[in-house]
XYZ file of C-alpha atoms in Angstrom:
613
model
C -12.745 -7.233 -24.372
C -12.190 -8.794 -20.918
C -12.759 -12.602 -22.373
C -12.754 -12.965 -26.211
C -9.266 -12.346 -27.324
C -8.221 -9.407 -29.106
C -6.740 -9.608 -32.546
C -4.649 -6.483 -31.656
C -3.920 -8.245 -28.309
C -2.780 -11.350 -29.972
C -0.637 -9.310 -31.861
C 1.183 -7.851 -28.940
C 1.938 -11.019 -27.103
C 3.073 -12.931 -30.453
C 5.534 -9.743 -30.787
C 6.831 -10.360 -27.187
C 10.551 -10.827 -26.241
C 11.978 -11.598 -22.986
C 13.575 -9.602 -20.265
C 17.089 -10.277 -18.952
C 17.235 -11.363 -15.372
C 17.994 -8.968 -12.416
C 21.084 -9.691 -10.407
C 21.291 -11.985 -7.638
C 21.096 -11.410 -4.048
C 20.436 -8.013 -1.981
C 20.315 -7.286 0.914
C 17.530 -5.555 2.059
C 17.610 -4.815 5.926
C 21.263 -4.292 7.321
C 19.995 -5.111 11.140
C 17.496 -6.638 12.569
C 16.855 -4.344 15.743
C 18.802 -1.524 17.203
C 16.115 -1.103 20.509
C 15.680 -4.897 21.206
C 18.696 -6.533 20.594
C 17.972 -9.359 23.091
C 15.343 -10.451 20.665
C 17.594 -10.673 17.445
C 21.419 -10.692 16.490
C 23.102 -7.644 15.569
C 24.086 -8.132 11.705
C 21.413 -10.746 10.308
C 20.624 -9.750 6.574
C 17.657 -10.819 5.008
C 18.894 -11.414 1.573
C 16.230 -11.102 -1.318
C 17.138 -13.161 -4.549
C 15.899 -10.989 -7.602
C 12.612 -12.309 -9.092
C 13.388 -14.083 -12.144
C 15.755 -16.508 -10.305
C 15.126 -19.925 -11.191
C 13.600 -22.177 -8.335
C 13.957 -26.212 -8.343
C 11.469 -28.515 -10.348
C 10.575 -31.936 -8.722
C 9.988 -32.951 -11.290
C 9.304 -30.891 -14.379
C 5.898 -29.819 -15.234
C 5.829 -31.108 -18.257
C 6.304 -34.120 -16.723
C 2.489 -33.884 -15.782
C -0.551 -34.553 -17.181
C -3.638 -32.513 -17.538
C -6.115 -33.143 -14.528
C -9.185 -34.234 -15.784
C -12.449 -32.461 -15.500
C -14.117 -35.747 -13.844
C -11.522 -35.649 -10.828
C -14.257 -34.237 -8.837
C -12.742 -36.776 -5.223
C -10.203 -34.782 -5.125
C -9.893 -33.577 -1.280
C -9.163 -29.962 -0.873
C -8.914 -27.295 1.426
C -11.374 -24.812 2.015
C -11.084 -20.938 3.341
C -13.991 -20.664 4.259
C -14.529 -17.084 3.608
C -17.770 -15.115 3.555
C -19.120 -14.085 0.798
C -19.012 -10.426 -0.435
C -20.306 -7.204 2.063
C -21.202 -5.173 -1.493
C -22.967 -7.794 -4.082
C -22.982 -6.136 -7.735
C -27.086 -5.221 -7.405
C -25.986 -2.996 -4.731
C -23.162 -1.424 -6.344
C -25.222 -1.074 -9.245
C -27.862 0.656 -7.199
C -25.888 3.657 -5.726
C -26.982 6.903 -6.832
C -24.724 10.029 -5.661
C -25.920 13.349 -6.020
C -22.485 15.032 -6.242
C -21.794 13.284 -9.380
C -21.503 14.926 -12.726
C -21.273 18.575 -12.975
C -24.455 20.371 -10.791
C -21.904 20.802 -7.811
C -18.268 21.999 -10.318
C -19.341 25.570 -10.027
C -19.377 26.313 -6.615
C -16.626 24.311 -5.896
C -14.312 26.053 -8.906
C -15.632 29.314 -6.828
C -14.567 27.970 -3.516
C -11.169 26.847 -4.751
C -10.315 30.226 -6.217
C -11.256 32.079 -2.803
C -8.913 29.386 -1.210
C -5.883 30.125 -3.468
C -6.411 33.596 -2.710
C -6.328 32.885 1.438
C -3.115 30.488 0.566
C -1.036 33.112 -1.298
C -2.242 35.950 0.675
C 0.787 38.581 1.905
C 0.727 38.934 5.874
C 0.876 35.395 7.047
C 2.948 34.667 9.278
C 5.270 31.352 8.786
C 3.577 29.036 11.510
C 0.214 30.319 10.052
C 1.686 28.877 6.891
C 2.754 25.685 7.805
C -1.011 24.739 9.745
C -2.809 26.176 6.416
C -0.748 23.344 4.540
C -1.102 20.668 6.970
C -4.761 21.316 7.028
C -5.055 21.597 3.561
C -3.282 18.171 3.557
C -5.185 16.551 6.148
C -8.193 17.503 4.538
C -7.700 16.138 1.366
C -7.784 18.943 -1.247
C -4.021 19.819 -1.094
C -4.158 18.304 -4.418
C -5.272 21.462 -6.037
C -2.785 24.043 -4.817
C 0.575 21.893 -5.145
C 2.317 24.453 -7.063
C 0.886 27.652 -4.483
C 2.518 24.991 -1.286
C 5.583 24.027 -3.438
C 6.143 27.935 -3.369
C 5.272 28.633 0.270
C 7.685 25.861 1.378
C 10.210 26.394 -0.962
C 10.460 30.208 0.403
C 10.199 28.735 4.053
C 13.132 26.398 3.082
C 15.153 29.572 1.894
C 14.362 31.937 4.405
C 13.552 30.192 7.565
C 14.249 31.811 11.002
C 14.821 29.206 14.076
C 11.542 28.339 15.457
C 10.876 29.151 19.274
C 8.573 26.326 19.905
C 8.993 23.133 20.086
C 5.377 22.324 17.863
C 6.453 25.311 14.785
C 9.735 23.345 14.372
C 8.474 19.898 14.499
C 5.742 20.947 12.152
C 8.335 22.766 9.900
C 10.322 19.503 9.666
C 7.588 17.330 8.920
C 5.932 19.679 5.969
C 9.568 20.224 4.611
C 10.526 16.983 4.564
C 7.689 15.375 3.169
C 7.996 17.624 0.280
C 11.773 16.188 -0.256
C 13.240 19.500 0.992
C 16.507 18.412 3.300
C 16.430 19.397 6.646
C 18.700 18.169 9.174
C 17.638 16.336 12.365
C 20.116 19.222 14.063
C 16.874 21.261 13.716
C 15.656 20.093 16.924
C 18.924 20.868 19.157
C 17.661 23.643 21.016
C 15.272 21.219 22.569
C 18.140 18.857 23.859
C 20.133 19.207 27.132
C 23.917 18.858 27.887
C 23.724 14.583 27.626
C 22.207 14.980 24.212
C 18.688 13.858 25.384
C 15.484 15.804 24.230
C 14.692 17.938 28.009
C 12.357 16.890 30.344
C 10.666 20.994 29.660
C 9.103 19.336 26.905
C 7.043 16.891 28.640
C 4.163 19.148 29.483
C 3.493 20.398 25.508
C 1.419 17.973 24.441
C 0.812 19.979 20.446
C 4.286 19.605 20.743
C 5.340 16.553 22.031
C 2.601 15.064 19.285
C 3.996 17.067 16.453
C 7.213 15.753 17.422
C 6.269 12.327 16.865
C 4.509 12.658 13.856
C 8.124 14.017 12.274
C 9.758 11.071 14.169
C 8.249 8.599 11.467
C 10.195 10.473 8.522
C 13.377 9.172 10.079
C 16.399 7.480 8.101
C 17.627 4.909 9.890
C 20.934 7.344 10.854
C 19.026 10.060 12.807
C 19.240 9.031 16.258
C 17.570 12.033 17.322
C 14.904 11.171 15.413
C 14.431 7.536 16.630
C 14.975 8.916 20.257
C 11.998 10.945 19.913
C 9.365 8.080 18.237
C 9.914 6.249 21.726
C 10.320 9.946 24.256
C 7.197 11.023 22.768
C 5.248 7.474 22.509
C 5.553 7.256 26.118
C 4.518 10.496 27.332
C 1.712 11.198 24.863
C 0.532 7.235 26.407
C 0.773 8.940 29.948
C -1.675 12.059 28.881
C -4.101 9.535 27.149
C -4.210 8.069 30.668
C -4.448 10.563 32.763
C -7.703 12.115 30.139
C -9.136 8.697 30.202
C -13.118 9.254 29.792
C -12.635 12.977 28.314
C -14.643 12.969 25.370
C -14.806 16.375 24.426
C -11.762 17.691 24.704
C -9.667 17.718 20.910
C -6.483 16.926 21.942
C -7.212 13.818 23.375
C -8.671 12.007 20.123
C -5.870 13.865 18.060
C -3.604 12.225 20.523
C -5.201 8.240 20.395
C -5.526 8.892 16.842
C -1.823 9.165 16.655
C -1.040 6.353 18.562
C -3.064 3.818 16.831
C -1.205 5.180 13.345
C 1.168 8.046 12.809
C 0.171 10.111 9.854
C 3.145 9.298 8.087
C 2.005 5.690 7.706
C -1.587 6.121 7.306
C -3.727 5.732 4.202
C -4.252 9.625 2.855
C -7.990 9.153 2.356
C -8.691 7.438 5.572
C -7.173 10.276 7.366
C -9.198 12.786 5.540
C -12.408 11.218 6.242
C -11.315 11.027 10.158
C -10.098 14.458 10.321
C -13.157 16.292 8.542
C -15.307 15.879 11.899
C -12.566 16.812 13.811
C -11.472 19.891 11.766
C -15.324 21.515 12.071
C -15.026 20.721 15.687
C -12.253 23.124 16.065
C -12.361 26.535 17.198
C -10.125 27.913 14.686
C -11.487 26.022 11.530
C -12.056 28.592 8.187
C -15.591 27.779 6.766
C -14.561 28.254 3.430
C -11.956 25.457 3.713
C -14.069 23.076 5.886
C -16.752 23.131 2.979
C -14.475 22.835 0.180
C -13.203 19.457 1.836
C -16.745 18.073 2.161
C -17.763 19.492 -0.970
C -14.211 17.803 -2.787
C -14.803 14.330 -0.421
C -18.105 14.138 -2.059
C -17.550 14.706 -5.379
C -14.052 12.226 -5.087
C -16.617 9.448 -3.933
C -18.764 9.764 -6.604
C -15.809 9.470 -9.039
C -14.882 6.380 -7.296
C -18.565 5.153 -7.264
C -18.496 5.192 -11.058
C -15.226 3.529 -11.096
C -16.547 0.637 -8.873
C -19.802 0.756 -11.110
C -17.345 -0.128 -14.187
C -15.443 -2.415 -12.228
C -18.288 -4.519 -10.906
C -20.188 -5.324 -14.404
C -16.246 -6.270 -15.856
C -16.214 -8.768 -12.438
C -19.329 -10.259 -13.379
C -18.776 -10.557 -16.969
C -15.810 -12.709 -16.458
C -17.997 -15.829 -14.325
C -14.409 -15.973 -12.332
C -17.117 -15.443 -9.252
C -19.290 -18.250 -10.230
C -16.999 -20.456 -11.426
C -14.518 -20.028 -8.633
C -16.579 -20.657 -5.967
C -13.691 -21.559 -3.427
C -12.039 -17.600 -4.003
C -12.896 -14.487 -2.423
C -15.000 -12.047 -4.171
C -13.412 -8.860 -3.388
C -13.892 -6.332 -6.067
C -14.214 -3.863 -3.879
C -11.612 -4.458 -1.472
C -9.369 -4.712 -4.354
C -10.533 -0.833 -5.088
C -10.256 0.099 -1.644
C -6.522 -0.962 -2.101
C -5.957 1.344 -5.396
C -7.888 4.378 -3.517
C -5.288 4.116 -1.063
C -2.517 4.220 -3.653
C -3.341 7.017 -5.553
C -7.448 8.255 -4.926
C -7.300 11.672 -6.996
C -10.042 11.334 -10.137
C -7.729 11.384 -12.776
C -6.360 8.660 -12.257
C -9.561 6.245 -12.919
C -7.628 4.162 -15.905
C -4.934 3.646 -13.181
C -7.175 2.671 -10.278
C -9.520 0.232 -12.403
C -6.554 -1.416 -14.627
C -4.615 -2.040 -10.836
C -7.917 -3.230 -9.380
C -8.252 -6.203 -11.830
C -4.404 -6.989 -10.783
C -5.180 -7.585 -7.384
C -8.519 -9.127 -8.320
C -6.327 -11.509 -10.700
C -3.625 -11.814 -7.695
C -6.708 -12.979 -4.806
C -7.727 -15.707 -7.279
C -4.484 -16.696 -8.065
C -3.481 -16.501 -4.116
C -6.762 -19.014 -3.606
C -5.935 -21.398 -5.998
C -2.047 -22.109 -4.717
C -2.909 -21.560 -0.795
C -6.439 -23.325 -1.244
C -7.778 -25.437 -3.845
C -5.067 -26.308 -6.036
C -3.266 -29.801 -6.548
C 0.590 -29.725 -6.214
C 0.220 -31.240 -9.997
C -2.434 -28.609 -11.051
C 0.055 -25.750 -9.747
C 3.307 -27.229 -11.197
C 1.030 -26.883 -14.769
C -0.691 -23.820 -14.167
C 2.607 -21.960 -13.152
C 4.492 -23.421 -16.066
C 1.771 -22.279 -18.342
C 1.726 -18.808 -16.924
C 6.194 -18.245 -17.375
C 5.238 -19.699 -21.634
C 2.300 -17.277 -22.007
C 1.241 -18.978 -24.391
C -2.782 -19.803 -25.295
C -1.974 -23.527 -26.329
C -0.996 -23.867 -22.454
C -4.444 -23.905 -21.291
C -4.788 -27.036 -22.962
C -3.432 -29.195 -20.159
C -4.624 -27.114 -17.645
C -7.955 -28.535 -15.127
C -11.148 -26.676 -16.393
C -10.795 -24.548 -13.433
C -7.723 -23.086 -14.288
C -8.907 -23.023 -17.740
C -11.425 -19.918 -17.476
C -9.047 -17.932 -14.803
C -5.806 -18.215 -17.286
C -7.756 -16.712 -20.009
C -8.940 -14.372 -18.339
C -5.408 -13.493 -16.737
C -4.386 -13.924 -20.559
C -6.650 -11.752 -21.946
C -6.940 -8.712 -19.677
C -2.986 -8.642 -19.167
C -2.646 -8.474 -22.893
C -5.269 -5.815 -23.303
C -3.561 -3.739 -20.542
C -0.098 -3.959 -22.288
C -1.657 -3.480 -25.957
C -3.836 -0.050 -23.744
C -0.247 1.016 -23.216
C 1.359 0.299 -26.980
C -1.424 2.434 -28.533
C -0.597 5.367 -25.635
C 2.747 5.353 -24.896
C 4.126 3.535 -28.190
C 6.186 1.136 -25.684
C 5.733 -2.888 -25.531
C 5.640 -3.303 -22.011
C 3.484 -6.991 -22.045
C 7.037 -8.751 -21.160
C 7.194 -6.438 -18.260
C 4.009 -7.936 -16.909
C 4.567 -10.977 -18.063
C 7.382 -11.485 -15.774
C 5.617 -10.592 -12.545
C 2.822 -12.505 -12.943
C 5.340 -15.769 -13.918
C 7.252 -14.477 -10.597
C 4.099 -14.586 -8.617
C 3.430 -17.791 -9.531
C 6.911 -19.553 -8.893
C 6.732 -18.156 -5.485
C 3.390 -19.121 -5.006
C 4.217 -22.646 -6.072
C 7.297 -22.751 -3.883
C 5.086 -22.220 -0.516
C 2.696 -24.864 -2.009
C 6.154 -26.745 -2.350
C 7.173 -26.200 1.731
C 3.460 -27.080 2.288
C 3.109 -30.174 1.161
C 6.922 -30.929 2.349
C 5.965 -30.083 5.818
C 9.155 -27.579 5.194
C 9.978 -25.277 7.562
C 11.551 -22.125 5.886
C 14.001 -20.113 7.788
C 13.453 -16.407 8.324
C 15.718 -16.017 5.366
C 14.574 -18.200 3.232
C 10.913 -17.228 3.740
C 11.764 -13.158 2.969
C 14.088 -14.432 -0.157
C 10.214 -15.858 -1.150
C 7.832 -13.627 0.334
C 8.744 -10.215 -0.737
C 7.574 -11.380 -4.228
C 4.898 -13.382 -3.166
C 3.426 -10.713 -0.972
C 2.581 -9.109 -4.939
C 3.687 -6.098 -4.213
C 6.257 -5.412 -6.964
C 3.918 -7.003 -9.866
C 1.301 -4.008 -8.355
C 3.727 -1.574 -8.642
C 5.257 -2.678 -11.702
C 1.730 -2.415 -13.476
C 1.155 0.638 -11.549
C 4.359 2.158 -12.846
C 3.485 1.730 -16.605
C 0.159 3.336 -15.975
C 1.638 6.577 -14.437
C 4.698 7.259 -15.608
C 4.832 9.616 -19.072
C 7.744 9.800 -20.643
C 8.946 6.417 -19.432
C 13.223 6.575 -19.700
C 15.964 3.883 -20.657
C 16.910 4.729 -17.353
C 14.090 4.717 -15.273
C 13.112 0.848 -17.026
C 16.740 -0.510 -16.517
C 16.144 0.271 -12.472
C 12.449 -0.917 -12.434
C 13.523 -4.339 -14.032
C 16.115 -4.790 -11.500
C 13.978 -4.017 -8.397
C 14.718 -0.635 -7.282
C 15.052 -0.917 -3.367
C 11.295 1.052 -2.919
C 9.569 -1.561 -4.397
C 11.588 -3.655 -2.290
C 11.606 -2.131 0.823
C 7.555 -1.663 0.483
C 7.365 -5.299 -0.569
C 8.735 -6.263 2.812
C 6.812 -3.524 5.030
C 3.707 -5.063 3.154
C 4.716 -8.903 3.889
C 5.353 -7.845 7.427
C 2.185 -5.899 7.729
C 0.173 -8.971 6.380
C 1.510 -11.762 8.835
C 1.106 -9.570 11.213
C -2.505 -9.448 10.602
C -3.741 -12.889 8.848
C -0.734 -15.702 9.720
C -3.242 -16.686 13.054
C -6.106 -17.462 10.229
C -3.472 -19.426 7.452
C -1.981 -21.214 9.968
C -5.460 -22.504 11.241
C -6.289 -23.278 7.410
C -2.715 -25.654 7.834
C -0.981 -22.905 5.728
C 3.002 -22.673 5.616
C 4.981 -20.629 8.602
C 4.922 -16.791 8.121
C 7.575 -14.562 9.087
C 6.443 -14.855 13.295
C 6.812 -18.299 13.243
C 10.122 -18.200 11.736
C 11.071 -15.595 13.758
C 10.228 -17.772 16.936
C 11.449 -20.656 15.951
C 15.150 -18.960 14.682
C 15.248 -16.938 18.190
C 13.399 -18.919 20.562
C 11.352 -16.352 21.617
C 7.693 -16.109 22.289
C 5.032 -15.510 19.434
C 4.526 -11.501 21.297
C 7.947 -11.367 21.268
C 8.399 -12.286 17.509
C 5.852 -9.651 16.601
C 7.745 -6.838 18.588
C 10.761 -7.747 15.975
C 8.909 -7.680 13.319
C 7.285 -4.074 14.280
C 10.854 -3.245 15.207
C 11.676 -4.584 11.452
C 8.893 -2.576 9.865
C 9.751 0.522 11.144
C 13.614 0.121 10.468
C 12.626 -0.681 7.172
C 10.358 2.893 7.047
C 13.397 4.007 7.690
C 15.349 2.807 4.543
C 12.021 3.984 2.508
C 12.096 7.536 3.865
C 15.665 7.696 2.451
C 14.720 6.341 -0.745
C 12.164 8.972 -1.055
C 14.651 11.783 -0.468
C 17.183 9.954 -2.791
C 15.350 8.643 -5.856
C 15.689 10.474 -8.852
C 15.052 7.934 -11.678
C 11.160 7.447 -10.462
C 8.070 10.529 -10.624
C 7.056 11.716 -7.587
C 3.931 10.198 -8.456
C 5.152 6.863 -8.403
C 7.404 7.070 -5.384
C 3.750 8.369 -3.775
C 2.450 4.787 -4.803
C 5.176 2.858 -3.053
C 4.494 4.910 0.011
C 0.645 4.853 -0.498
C 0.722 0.760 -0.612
C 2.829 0.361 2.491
C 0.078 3.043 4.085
C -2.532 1.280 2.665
C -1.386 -2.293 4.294
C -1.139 -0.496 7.578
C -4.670 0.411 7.362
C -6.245 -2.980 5.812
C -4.392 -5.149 8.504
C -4.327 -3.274 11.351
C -7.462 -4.677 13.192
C -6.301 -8.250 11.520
C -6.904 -9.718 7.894
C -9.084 -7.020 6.160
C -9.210 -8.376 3.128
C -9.849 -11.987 3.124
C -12.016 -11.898 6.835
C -13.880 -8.774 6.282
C -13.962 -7.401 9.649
C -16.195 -4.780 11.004
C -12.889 -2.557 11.175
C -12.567 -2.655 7.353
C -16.023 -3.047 6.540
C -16.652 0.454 8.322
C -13.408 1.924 6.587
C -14.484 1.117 3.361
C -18.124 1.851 3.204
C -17.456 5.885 4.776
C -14.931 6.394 2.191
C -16.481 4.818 -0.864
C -20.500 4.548 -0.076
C -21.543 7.625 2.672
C -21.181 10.977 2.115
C -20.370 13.795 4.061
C -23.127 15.952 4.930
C -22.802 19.349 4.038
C -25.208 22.070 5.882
């Protein structure tokens, strides 16, 4: 049922009650820059009014009429945007050979000679540590979590100082990423009498760039830490240089690879479909490993395939494409976004229930940015906080078929959930997607003002509006099994990870599409405020706001040590989005431009196999 509504779904929303209100006012970043304070002042705190809050009405919607059908003079923006890369014949259309079981065998076979390498006796602790980053990078450490859980655990226990500079960093990066605590002090030996990292170090380059990959695991009180992100940056830049044109040699492209995104903030599955030509490139690669990636890569795909096959013929049976001409069709960016979050095959339910969200959330995002009326959005959003099927009445055919739709597939997601997990969570979702809205409408508000929003009072609006919490939210309710009192008290007050990842995500996306709104005539991002509340130049802005992301990485990395209401699997979402972003806007808008970037990203991990000889 994605259009006809459910009698059991009906049900459900007739049976739902409302949720309180979160507090007021946080705040969410306790400095704007510690490395550039000529750019920004040294206590500014962007403050982030809960969702929920109520937001002025000029005037009421009710107030409004319904906008008739035969308003067709209307004049309206347009995004322009291209249609889709992947049209649903060709999704249709893919056959994989790896799906099903003809490949299970050999690959159970493989994995059982691999646990046997991985728990073997006589490895030494560094040879440890690379068998788990490579296990990692290669995207299969998903199998042996309890045999690396036990290897690091012991490590943790029993560890001897390191002698060099790369087995300590490495160390620090694999324990801490498993939410063992390990002090910053670890990397003393490698400072000199004024407390600065030596210049010895300089000349290890495995070193220096295992150095700063643990660098991004920071909390923003390890000045060691942060000392090293910008010690290493600069010296690994000077050995790109001075191996400009060397295309051969390994260290080089492990080094730009780096650069352009530690591995701390890039998207898992990306990595792993970089790294797999690199790894076989290596001298000291295990065959059995390097074919159980490809062999796992493969057979991931073509679980994803048959996700996106699913996926596509829901898309189509809605008409939300046809009849929506002015929004993107992204179906498949939306899954590109999910793969990110969590990619492992049992999680399919998850990745094609969070899919439709951000499906739901482009259209939505179209409508208030694009095509919409002020009057149309005061009525749509007012019929999306009643949730209630006699509020499509007033609404412009238009809205009509994407409300039901909304309607309908949030209230068969929440009644999925009842049958499951024997817990009502439709006002849950409910609330985001009213939340979305009101912040949606209040940009269309500043837009049709001419408002310009300060810094602070475009965060208070754009953490929600971004969409991240109603993602993670959904995503949440999909995951988590036994869901506590405890754990749903924190998640309806906005536990600072989905906070904190709602800004790195806003950030991330201004960064890479405000050029393309603003041309459209769309309201000032978080640059423009930034210039125009500093008077500095638009490069300038962006520097803060890299300066802001990071800081707020910062703040996320301690979350991740600290929170213990929240599955690990979740707080691997909230980590997995912000990832994600990186990797969708970091060559500009990937989702709503398509670039060749993206469009190269997405069809290696989800359309092209790896060959395996």
């Amino acid at each position: 049922m994605d259009v006809a509504i459910s009698t059991n779904v009906w049900m459900l929303h007739m049976a739902t009650s409302k949720i309180p209100p979160p507090p007021a006012a946080t705040c969410l970043i306790s400095s704007f820059s510690r490395e550039k304070p000529s750019l920004v002042s040294k206590a500014s705190c962007l403050s982030t009014a809960a969702a929920g809050r109520s937001m002025k009405t000029e005037p009421s919607p009710n107030q409004y009429s319904a906008i008739s059908s035969s308003d067709q003079n209307l004049s309206r923006r347009s995004g322009n945007y291209q249609p889709t890369t992947w049209d649903f014949e060709y999704i249709q259309s893919i056959h994989n050979d790896y799906a099903g079981d003809k490949y299970m065998k050999h690959f159970n076979e493989l994995k059982e000679e691999m646990k046997k390498i991985i728990m073997a006796e006589g490895l030494e602790e560094l040879e440890k540590l690379e068998l788990i980053d490579n296990l990692q990078r290669l995207g299969v450490s998903y199998h042996f979590r309890d045999e690396i859980m036990q290897i690091l655990s012991s490590i943790n226990q029993h560890s001897t100082s390191a002698d060099s500079l790369y087995a300590t960093a490495l160390k620090f990066r694999l324990l801490r990423e498993h939410v063992f605590h390990i002090s910053q002090d670890i990397f003393n030996n490698f400072k000199d009498e004024n407390d600065n990292l030596k210049q010895s170090i300089c000349n290890d380059t495995k070193g220096l760039l295992q150095l700063y990959e643990a660098s991004f695991l920071a909390t923003e009180t390890e000045t060691t830490l942060n000392y090293a992100t910008r010690f290493t940056t600069t010296h690994l830049k000077n050995y790109v240089d001075n191996h400009c044109g060397d295309e051969e040699n390994l260290m080089v492209a492990l080094v730009q690879h780096a650069l352009e995104l530690p591995r701390h903030w890039m998207m898992p599955r990306l990595e792993t479909e970089w790294y797999l030509s690199i790894y076989e490139r290596m001298s000291s690669s295990n065959p059995l490993l390097l074919e159980l990636a490809k062999l796992d890569f493969n057979i991931v795909q073509a679980a994803h395939q048959k996700d996106l096959r699913i996926l596509s013929r829901w898309w189509k049976s809605t008409y939300l494409a046809e009849k929506l001409s002015f929004s993107r069709d992204r179906v498949v960016e939306a899954f590109f976004w999910t793969v990110g979050l969590l990619f492992e095959p049992q999680y399919s339910y998850c990745r094609r229930m969070l899919t439709k969200v951000i499906v739901f959330i482009v259209v939505l995002d179209d409508i208030y940015d694009v095509f919409g009326t002020l009057d149309e959005l005061e009525i749509f959003t007012d019929a999306v906080e009643r949730w209630d099927i006699k509020a499509m009445e007033q609404l412009p055919d238009y809205m009509k078929i994407c409300y039901l739709a909304l309607f309908n597939s949030t209230n068969e997601m929440a009644y999925d959930i009842l049958k499951e997990k024997g817990i009502n969570v439709l006002p849950y979702f409910t609330r985001q997607w009213a939340d979305l809205c009101k912040a949606y409408l209040q940009e269309a508000r500043w837009y049709y003002k001419g408002y310009k929003p300060t810094l602070e009072e475009y965060i208070d609006n754009a953490w929600i509006s971004i969409a991240t919490p109603l993602i993670l939210v959904h995503a949440f309710f999909f995951v988590t099994n036994p869901i506590t009192k405890e754990a749903l008290e924190s998640l309806n007050k906005y536990p600072d990870i989905i906070r904190r990842c709602a800004i790195i995500n806003r950030f991330l996306d201004d960064l890479g599409t405000s050029s393309e709104e603003l041309k459209r005539g769309d309201v000032s991002k978080s640059i423009q405020c930034f210039m125009n509340e500093k008077g500095v130049s638009e490069e300038e802005a962006k520097e803060g706001i890299r300066i802001l992301i990071k800081e707020t990485w910062e703040l996320m990395n301690k979350d991740q040590m600290e929170e213990l209401l929240f599955s690990e699997t979740f707080i691997g979402i909230a980590l997995n989005f912000s990832r994600a972003s990186h990797c969708m806007y970091q060559h500009g808008d990937g989702h709503g431009i398509q670039n060749s970037h993206i469009i190269n990203r997405i069809s290696k991990l989800l359309f092209e196999p790896i060959t395996i000889l």
